[in-house]
PDB file of C-alpha atoms in Angstrom:
ATOM      1  CA  MET U 181      15.981  -2.354  -2.967  1.00 48.00           C
ATOM      2  CA  LYS U 182      12.831  -4.386  -2.341  1.00 54.00           C
ATOM      3  CA  ALA U 183      11.948  -4.158  -6.035  1.00 54.00           C
ATOM      4  CA  LEU U 184      15.474  -5.146  -7.049  1.00 52.00           C
ATOM      5  CA  GLN U 185      15.304  -8.236  -4.812  1.00 58.00           C
ATOM      6  CA  SER U 186      11.919  -9.366  -6.125  1.00 61.00           C
ATOM      7  CA  GLU U 187      12.229 -11.859  -8.966  1.00 65.00           C
ATOM      8  CA  GLU U 188       8.600 -11.276  -9.957  1.00 65.00           C
ATOM      9  CA  THR U 189       9.156  -7.520 -10.172  1.00 62.00           C
ATOM     10  CA  GLN U 190      12.267  -7.985 -12.289  1.00 62.00           C
ATOM     11  CA  LEU U 191      10.268 -10.131 -14.715  1.00 68.00           C
ATOM     12  CA  ARG U 192       7.108  -8.013 -14.856  1.00 72.00           C
ATOM     13  CA  GLY U 193       8.704  -4.598 -14.354  1.00 76.00           C
ATOM     14  CA  THR U 194       7.889  -1.568 -12.213  1.00 80.00           C
ATOM     15  CA  VAL U 195       5.460   1.304 -12.700  1.00 81.00           C
ATOM     16  CA  SER U 196       6.985   4.740 -12.047  1.00 80.00           C
ATOM     17  CA  ILE U 197       5.011   7.940 -11.433  1.00 81.00           C
ATOM     18  CA  TRP U 198       6.456  11.437 -11.270  1.00 77.00           C
ATOM     19  CA  TYR U 199       4.495  14.523 -10.356  1.00 77.00           C
ATOM     20  CA  GLY U 200       4.872  18.072 -11.610  1.00 77.00           C
ATOM     21  CA  ILE U 201       1.732  19.451  -9.971  1.00 79.00           C
ATOM     22  CA  GLY U 202       1.351  22.319  -7.497  1.00 72.00           C
ATOM     23  CA  ASN U 203       4.188  22.379  -4.967  1.00 68.00           C
ATOM     24  CA  LEU U 204       5.866  19.516  -6.840  1.00 65.00           C
ATOM     25  CA  ARG U 205       5.938  21.402 -10.144  1.00 68.00           C
ATOM     26  CA  ILE U 206       9.316  21.281 -11.862  1.00 65.00           C
ATOM     27  CA  LYS U 207      10.847  24.760 -11.988  1.00 62.00           C
ATOM     28  CA  SER U 208      12.930  24.581 -15.149  1.00 61.00           C
ATOM     29  CA  ARG U 209      13.485  22.731 -18.411  1.00 59.00           C
ATOM     30  CA  THR U 210      16.713  21.375 -16.929  1.00 66.00           C
ATOM     31  CA  GLY U 211      14.708  19.881 -14.078  1.00 60.00           C
ATOM     32  CA  LEU U 212      12.438  18.124 -16.566  1.00 59.00           C
ATOM     33  CA  LYS U 213      15.406  16.663 -18.404  1.00 62.00           C
ATOM     34  CA  GLU U 214      17.003  15.510 -15.153  1.00 67.00           C
ATOM     35  CA  ARG U 215      13.799  13.768 -14.086  1.00 63.00           C
ATOM     36  CA  PHE U 216      13.487  11.954 -17.408  1.00 62.00           C
ATOM     37  CA  THR U 217      17.158  10.947 -17.203  1.00 67.00           C
ATOM     38  CA  ALA U 218      16.749   9.665 -13.661  1.00 65.00           C
ATOM     39  CA  ALA U 219      13.733   7.578 -14.629  1.00 61.00           C
ATOM     40  CA  ARG U 220      15.681   5.971 -17.486  1.00 61.00           C
ATOM     41  CA  ALA U 221      18.753   5.344 -15.296  1.00 63.00           C
ATOM     42  CA  LEU U 222      16.980   3.267 -12.630  1.00 62.00           C
ATOM     43  CA  PRO U 223      18.300  -0.339 -12.800  1.00 60.00           C
ATOM     44  CA  GLN U 224      14.849  -1.835 -13.226  1.00 63.00           C
ATOM     45  CA  LYS U 225      12.682  -3.121 -16.010  1.00 71.00           C
ATOM     46  CA  LYS U 226      10.007  -0.487 -16.575  1.00 73.00           C
ATOM     47  CA  ALA U 227       6.509  -1.693 -17.382  1.00 80.00           C
ATOM     48  CA  ALA U 228       5.224   1.889 -17.510  1.00 84.00           C
ATOM     49  CA  ILE U 229       6.132   5.470 -16.608  1.00 85.00           C
ATOM     50  CA  HIS U 230       3.408   8.028 -15.860  1.00 87.00           C
ATOM     51  CA  GLY U 231       4.045  11.770 -15.812  1.00 85.00           C
ATOM     52  CA  CYS U 232       1.542  14.220 -14.290  1.00 87.00           C
ATOM     53  CA  VAL U 233       1.664  17.980 -14.918  1.00 85.00           C
ATOM     54  CA  ASP U 234      -0.728  20.910 -14.506  1.00 87.00           C
ATOM     55  CA  ASP U 235       1.225  23.511 -16.486  1.00 84.00           C
ATOM     56  CA  GLU U 236       0.540  23.808 -20.240  1.00 86.00           C
ATOM     57  CA  ARG U 237       4.131  24.794 -21.071  1.00 83.00           C
ATOM     58  CA  GLN U 238       5.569  21.849 -19.182  1.00 80.00           C
ATOM     59  CA  TYR U 239       3.051  19.521 -20.796  1.00 84.00           C
ATOM     60  CA  ALA U 240       4.141  20.745 -24.237  1.00 85.00           C
ATOM     61  CA  ILE U 241       7.826  20.280 -23.364  1.00 81.00           C
ATOM     62  CA  CYS U 242       7.176  16.799 -21.968  1.00 81.00           C
ATOM     63  CA  THR U 243       5.246  15.856 -25.109  1.00 85.00           C
ATOM     64  CA  VAL U 244       8.232  16.816 -27.273  1.00 85.00           C
ATOM     65  CA  MET U 245      10.645  14.909 -25.021  1.00 80.00           C
ATOM     66  CA  VAL U 246       8.478  11.793 -25.261  1.00 81.00           C
ATOM     67  CA  LYS U 247       8.418  12.004 -29.056  1.00 84.00           C
ATOM     68  CA  VAL U 248      12.233  11.963 -29.265  1.00 81.00           C
ATOM     69  CA  MET U 249      12.532   8.945 -26.947  1.00 78.00           C
ATOM     70  CA  GLN U 250      13.444   5.528 -28.260  1.00 80.00           C
ATOM     71  CA  SER U 251      10.388   3.612 -29.422  1.00 80.00           C
ATOM     72  CA  ASN U 252      10.579   0.968 -26.665  1.00 76.00           C
ATOM     73  CA  MET U 253      10.602   3.692 -23.988  1.00 76.00           C
ATOM     74  CA  ARG U 254       8.018   5.863 -25.730  1.00 79.00           C
ATOM     75  CA  ALA U 255       5.538   2.973 -25.788  1.00 83.00           C
ATOM     76  CA  ARG U 256       5.710   2.763 -21.975  1.00 82.00           C
ATOM     77  CA  MET U 257       5.363   6.506 -21.330  1.00 84.00           C
ATOM     78  CA  ARG U 258       2.023   8.131 -20.509  1.00 88.00           C
ATOM     79  CA  LEU U 259       1.499  11.843 -19.858  1.00 89.00           C
ATOM     80  CA  HIS U 260      -1.445  13.191 -17.877  1.00 89.00           C
ATOM     81  CA  PHE U 261      -2.501  16.841 -17.812  1.00 90.00           C
ATOM     82  CA  GLY U 262      -4.790  18.483 -15.270  1.00 87.00           C
ATOM     83  CA  SER U 263      -5.294  19.149 -11.594  1.00 85.00           C
ATOM     84  CA  LEU U 264      -4.272  16.724  -8.864  1.00 81.00           C
ATOM     85  CA  THR U 265      -7.755  15.182  -8.788  1.00 83.00           C
ATOM     86  CA  GLU U 266      -7.932  14.919 -12.591  1.00 87.00           C
ATOM     87  CA  CYS U 267      -4.525  13.252 -12.832  1.00 85.00           C
ATOM     88  CA  GLN U 268      -5.362  10.825 -10.026  1.00 83.00           C
ATOM     89  CA  TYR U 269      -8.548   9.878 -11.877  1.00 85.00           C
ATOM     90  CA  GLN U 270      -6.573   9.297 -15.080  1.00 88.00           C
ATOM     91  CA  LEU U 271      -4.095   7.119 -13.150  1.00 87.00           C
ATOM     92  CA  SER U 272      -6.977   5.125 -11.684  1.00 85.00           C
ATOM     93  CA  THR U 273      -7.984   4.070 -15.225  1.00 87.00           C
ATOM     94  CA  TYR U 274      -4.627   2.252 -15.322  1.00 85.00           C
ATOM     95  CA  GLY U 275      -5.349   0.482 -12.036  1.00 84.00           C
ATOM     96  CA  ILE U 276      -3.316   2.913  -9.897  1.00 84.00           C
ATOM     97  CA  SER U 277      -5.360   3.757  -6.812  1.00 80.00           C
ATOM     98  CA  PRO U 278      -5.024   7.283  -5.299  1.00 77.00           C
ATOM     99  CA  GLN U 279      -4.626   5.608  -1.892  1.00 73.00           C
ATOM    100  CA  SER U 280      -1.399   3.993  -3.075  1.00 74.00           C
ATOM    101  CA  LEU U 281       0.266   7.359  -3.804  1.00 78.00           C
ATOM    102  CA  PRO U 282       2.422   9.114  -1.161  1.00 77.00           C
ATOM    103  CA  LEU U 283       0.400  12.330  -1.406  1.00 74.00           C
ATOM    104  CA  ASP U 284      -2.122  14.062   0.827  1.00 69.00           C
ATOM    105  CA  ALA U 285      -5.353  15.709  -0.350  1.00 61.00           C
ATOM    106  CA  PHE U 286      -3.445  18.892  -1.275  1.00 65.00           C
ATOM    107  CA  GLY U 287      -0.761  17.194  -3.354  1.00 66.00           C
ATOM    108  CA  ASN U 288       1.988  17.427  -0.744  1.00 74.00           C
ATOM    109  CA  ILE U 289       4.304  14.478  -0.175  1.00 75.00           C
ATOM    110  CA  ASN U 290       3.221  12.304   2.755  1.00 73.00           C
ATOM    111  CA  LEU U 291       5.467   9.315   3.414  1.00 73.00           C
ATOM    112  CA  ASP U 292       3.504   7.880   6.357  1.00 73.00           C
ATOM    113  CA  ARG U 293       1.970   5.101   4.250  1.00 67.00           C
ATOM    114  CA  HIS U 294       5.314   4.333   2.605  1.00 69.00           C
ATOM    115  CA  GLN U 295       7.052   4.164   5.980  1.00 72.00           C
ATOM    116  CA  ARG U 296       4.387   1.772   7.264  1.00 68.00           C
ATOM    117  CA  TRP U 297       4.984  -0.379   4.179  1.00 65.00           C
ATOM    118  CA  VAL U 298       8.728  -0.401   4.892  1.00 68.00           C
ATOM    119  CA  GLN U 299       7.986  -1.429   8.474  1.00 67.00           C
ATOM    120  CA  SER U 300       5.760  -4.247   7.223  1.00 62.00           C
ATOM    121  CA  CYS U 301       8.585  -5.471   4.962  1.00 64.00           C
ATOM    122  CA  VAL U 302      11.005  -5.480   7.906  1.00 63.00           C
ATOM    123  CA  MET U 303       8.468  -7.320  10.026  1.00 56.00           C
ATOM    124  CA  GLU U 304       7.818  -9.855   7.267  1.00 56.00           C
ATOM    125  CA  GLU U 305      11.522 -10.644   7.033  1.00 58.00           C
ATOM    126  CA  THR U 306      11.710 -10.958  10.825  1.00 52.00           C
ATOM    127  CA  LEU U 307       8.687 -13.218  11.023  1.00 46.00           C
ATOM    128  CA  VAL U 308      10.164 -15.571   8.447  1.00 46.00           C
ATOM    129  CA  GLU U 309      13.084 -16.208  10.785  1.00 42.00           C
ATOM    130  CA  LEU U 310      10.834 -16.938  13.772  1.00 38.00           C
ATOM    131  CA  PRO U 311       8.938 -20.188  14.391  1.00 40.00           C
ATOM    132  CA  ILE U 312       5.278 -19.964  13.447  1.00 37.00           C
ATOM    133  CA  SER U 313       4.219 -20.850  16.958  1.00 37.00           C
ATOM    134  CA  SER U 314       5.951 -21.280  20.272  1.00 40.00           C
ATOM    135  CA  PRO U 315       4.898 -22.299  23.779  1.00 39.00           C
ATOM    136  CA  GLN U 316       5.230 -18.687  24.902  1.00 46.00           C
ATOM    137  CA  ALA U 317       2.944 -17.434  22.128  1.00 46.00           C
ATOM    138  CA  LEU U 318       0.288 -20.015  23.073  1.00 53.00           C
ATOM    139  CA  GLU U 319       0.485 -19.482  26.835  1.00 64.00           C
ATOM    140  CA  PRO U 320      -3.071 -19.012  28.248  1.00 75.00           C
ATOM    141  CA  ILE U 321      -4.019 -15.390  28.985  1.00 86.00           C
ATOM    142  CA  THR U 322      -6.587 -14.763  31.683  1.00 88.00           C
ATOM    143  CA  THR U 323      -7.347 -11.072  31.047  1.00 89.00           C
ATOM    144  CA  PRO U 324      -6.934  -9.355  27.644  1.00 90.00           C
ATOM    145  CA  ASN U 325      -5.823  -5.730  27.611  1.00 93.00           C
ATOM    146  CA  GLU U 326      -7.804  -2.992  25.887  1.00 92.00           C
ATOM    147  CA  ASN U 327      -5.509  -2.971  22.832  1.00 92.00           C
ATOM    148  CA  ASP U 328      -5.933  -6.685  22.096  1.00 93.00           C
ATOM    149  CA  VAL U 329      -7.997  -7.855  19.126  1.00 93.00           C
ATOM    150  CA  LEU U 330     -10.434 -10.540  20.271  1.00 92.00           C
ATOM    151  CA  PHE U 331     -11.699 -13.273  17.949  1.00 90.00           C
ATOM    152  CA  THR U 332     -14.795 -14.715  19.635  1.00 82.00           C
ATOM    153  CA  GLY U 333     -16.949 -15.776  16.709  1.00 73.00           C
ATOM    154  CA  GLY U 334     -19.508 -13.187  17.818  1.00 70.00           C
ATOM    155  CA  LYS U 335     -19.876  -9.534  18.767  1.00 70.00           C
ATOM    156  CA  VAL U 336     -17.299  -7.978  21.087  1.00 65.00           C
ATOM    157  CA  GLY U 337     -19.098  -4.690  21.677  1.00 66.00           C
ATOM    158  CA  LYS U 338     -16.922  -1.585  21.706  1.00 80.00           C
ATOM    159  CA  HIS U 339     -13.649  -3.238  22.664  1.00 87.00           C
ATOM    160  CA  ILE U 340     -10.934  -0.691  21.773  1.00 91.00           C
ATOM    161  CA  GLY U 341      -8.587  -3.170  20.118  1.00 91.00           C
ATOM    162  CA  ASN U 342     -11.330  -4.521  17.844  1.00 92.00           C
ATOM    163  CA  GLN U 343     -12.477  -1.011  16.935  1.00 92.00           C
ATOM    164  CA  ARG U 344      -8.916  -0.079  15.988  1.00 92.00           C
ATOM    165  CA  PHE U 345      -8.551  -3.289  13.963  1.00 94.00           C
ATOM    166  CA  LYS U 346     -11.808  -2.498  12.124  1.00 91.00           C
ATOM    167  CA  SER U 347     -10.587   1.026  11.314  1.00 92.00           C
ATOM    168  CA  TYR U 348      -7.416  -0.408   9.714  1.00 92.00           C
ATOM    169  CA  ILE U 349      -9.500  -2.816   7.627  1.00 92.00           C
ATOM    170  CA  LEU U 350     -11.666   0.070   6.396  1.00 90.00           C
ATOM    171  CA  GLU U 351      -8.610   2.248   5.704  1.00 89.00           C
ATOM    172  CA  PHE U 352      -6.874  -0.330   3.515  1.00 89.00           C
ATOM    173  CA  SER U 353      -9.917  -2.139   2.052  1.00 88.00           C
ATOM    174  CA  GLN U 354      -9.936  -0.487  -1.388  1.00 85.00           C
ATOM    175  CA  VAL U 355      -6.175  -0.838  -1.875  1.00 86.00           C
ATOM    176  CA  TYR U 356      -6.360  -4.454  -0.666  1.00 89.00           C
ATOM    177  CA  ASP U 357      -9.212  -5.400  -3.000  1.00 86.00           C
ATOM    178  CA  SER U 358      -7.493  -3.922  -6.065  1.00 84.00           C
ATOM    179  CA  GLY U 359      -3.966  -5.047  -5.173  1.00 82.00           C
ATOM    180  CA  THR U 360      -1.831  -7.969  -6.274  1.00 85.00           C
ATOM    181  CA  ASP U 361      -1.170 -10.938  -3.999  1.00 84.00           C
ATOM    182  CA  GLU U 362       2.116  -9.320  -2.972  1.00 83.00           C
ATOM    183  CA  ILE U 363       0.401  -6.042  -2.048  1.00 86.00           C
ATOM    184  CA  LYS U 364      -2.269  -7.916  -0.078  1.00 88.00           C
ATOM    185  CA  ARG U 365       0.423  -9.776   1.848  1.00 87.00           C
ATOM    186  CA  HIS U 366       2.155  -6.491   2.688  1.00 88.00           C
ATOM    187  CA  ILE U 367      -1.105  -4.952   3.914  1.00 90.00           C
ATOM    188  CA  VAL U 368      -1.880  -7.968   6.116  1.00 91.00           C
ATOM    189  CA  ASN U 369       1.602  -7.768   7.641  1.00 89.00           C
ATOM    190  CA  GLU U 370       1.278  -4.011   8.110  1.00 90.00           C
ATOM    191  CA  ILE U 371      -1.990  -4.308  10.042  1.00 92.00           C
ATOM    192  CA  SER U 372      -0.497  -7.046  12.208  1.00 92.00           C
ATOM    193  CA  ALA U 373       2.508  -4.826  12.921  1.00 90.00           C
ATOM    194  CA  LYS U 374       0.357  -1.797  13.785  1.00 91.00           C
ATOM    195  CA  ILE U 375      -1.664  -3.778  16.339  1.00 93.00           C
ATOM    196  CA  HIS U 376       1.480  -5.169  17.983  1.00 92.00           C
ATOM    197  CA  GLU U 377       3.185  -1.774  17.979  1.00 90.00           C
ATOM    198  CA  GLY U 378       0.156  -0.384  19.806  1.00 90.00           C
ATOM    199  CA  GLY U 379       0.587  -2.925  22.595  1.00 91.00           C
ATOM    200  CA  GLY U 380      -2.075  -5.301  21.310  1.00 93.00           C
ATOM    201  CA  ARG U 381      -2.236  -9.011  20.514  1.00 93.00           C
ATOM    202  CA  PHE U 382      -4.559 -11.150  18.444  1.00 94.00           C
ATOM    203  CA  LEU U 383      -6.363 -13.467  20.866  1.00 92.00           C
ATOM    204  CA  ARG U 384      -8.838 -16.328  20.580  1.00 90.00           C
ATOM    205  CA  ARG U 385     -10.765 -18.277  23.178  1.00 86.00           C
ATOM    206  CA  HIS U 386      -8.969 -21.187  24.842  1.00 84.00           C
ATOM    207  CA  GLY U 387     -11.342 -22.724  27.331  1.00 84.00           C
ATOM    208  CA  ALA U 388     -12.006 -20.165  30.051  1.00 85.00           C
ATOM    209  CA  ALA U 389      -8.899 -18.174  29.068  1.00 89.00           C
ATOM    210  CA  TRP U 390      -7.361 -16.706  25.923  1.00 91.00           C
ATOM    211  CA  GLU U 391      -4.377 -17.559  23.756  1.00 91.00           C
ATOM    212  CA  GLU U 392      -2.533 -15.758  20.974  1.00 91.00           C
ATOM    213  CA  VAL U 393      -3.532 -16.689  17.442  1.00 91.00           C
ATOM    214  CA  PRO U 394      -0.617 -18.486  15.699  1.00 89.00           C
ATOM    215  CA  LEU U 395       0.903 -16.627  12.764  1.00 84.00           C
ATOM    216  CA  ASP U 396      -0.313 -19.105  10.139  1.00 82.00           C
ATOM    217  CA  ASN U 397      -3.925 -18.667  11.340  1.00 89.00           C
ATOM    218  CA  LEU U 398      -3.643 -14.928  11.924  1.00 92.00           C
ATOM    219  CA  ARG U 399      -3.058 -14.049   8.293  1.00 91.00           C
ATOM    220  CA  GLY U 400      -6.170 -16.000   7.334  1.00 91.00           C
ATOM    221  CA  LYS U 401      -8.268 -14.136   9.907  1.00 92.00           C
ATOM    222  CA  ILE U 402      -7.113 -10.733   8.676  1.00 93.00           C
ATOM    223  CA  MET U 403      -7.858 -11.729   5.086  1.00 93.00           C
ATOM    224  CA  GLN U 404     -11.287 -12.953   6.203  1.00 92.00           C
ATOM    225  CA  ALA U 405     -11.926  -9.520   7.756  1.00 92.00           C
ATOM    226  CA  PHE U 406     -11.214  -7.894   4.392  1.00 93.00           C
ATOM    227  CA  ARG U 407     -13.637 -10.284   2.635  1.00 91.00           C
ATOM    228  CA  LYS U 408     -16.338  -9.469   5.177  1.00 89.00           C
ATOM    229  CA  CYS U 409     -15.724  -5.739   4.693  1.00 89.00           C
ATOM    230  CA  ARG U 410     -16.071  -6.172   0.923  1.00 87.00           C
ATOM    231  CA  ARG U 411     -19.414  -7.990   1.319  1.00 87.00           C
ATOM    232  CA  VAL U 412     -20.752  -5.285   3.623  1.00 84.00           C
ATOM    233  CA  ARG U 413     -19.631  -2.543   1.225  1.00 76.00           C
ATOM    234  CA  LYS U 414     -21.366  -4.239  -1.735  1.00 74.00           C
ATOM    235  CA  GLN U 415     -24.582  -4.670   0.239  1.00 70.00           C
ATOM    236  CA  SER U 416     -24.586  -0.988   1.206  1.00 62.00           C
ATOM    237  CA  CYS U 417     -24.357  -0.046  -2.478  1.00 54.00           C
ATOM    238  CA  VAL U 418     -27.385  -2.124  -3.499  1.00 44.00           C
TER     239      VAL U 418
END
């Protein structure tokens, strides 16, 4: 539904990926046909469709099915043959990061990341309806809790909230750096949501006390954290 509501996505199209590897291997020729039919039936403009298989017979069948497709669909279809790691590498050559796929290291479906993305979308829609700042949000705070993220302009030691925030930045850094502006916005909202769900706030100094960082400034600070992480990663590779 999110893709259907996005004007940009409707103009540029979606990229679909279906897996036939390991536990996700399609059991019959009928299953292959049904999957192809389902992909064609989705009410979306398709920029590309990627199919991944690790069975030689299925790869041969898929190759034949692609050849009998209409030319406009055939031009958007790409088949990849090999193990999970090999197929993920082939997808990465098309700009599709392994971290963006709902799969664990063994090829099993893991929807945790997708569910967090859904939560970030819900939060984004909620935040749009709220004022950017309010007197309650800016009320001075005398003592931060351990889950708060503290922006001091300097080191904050081993404060739990800051350590957790740093771990989220590291977790999403590669996807963020390679993502579109829309993906980056979703990741920023997701990290903000995860901190708040854990009982934390984003705080900055306000005299001798603390205050919550307004939403319009918060997004900039999270994006700045990603830029800093990218600089550190490049320096470590030199």
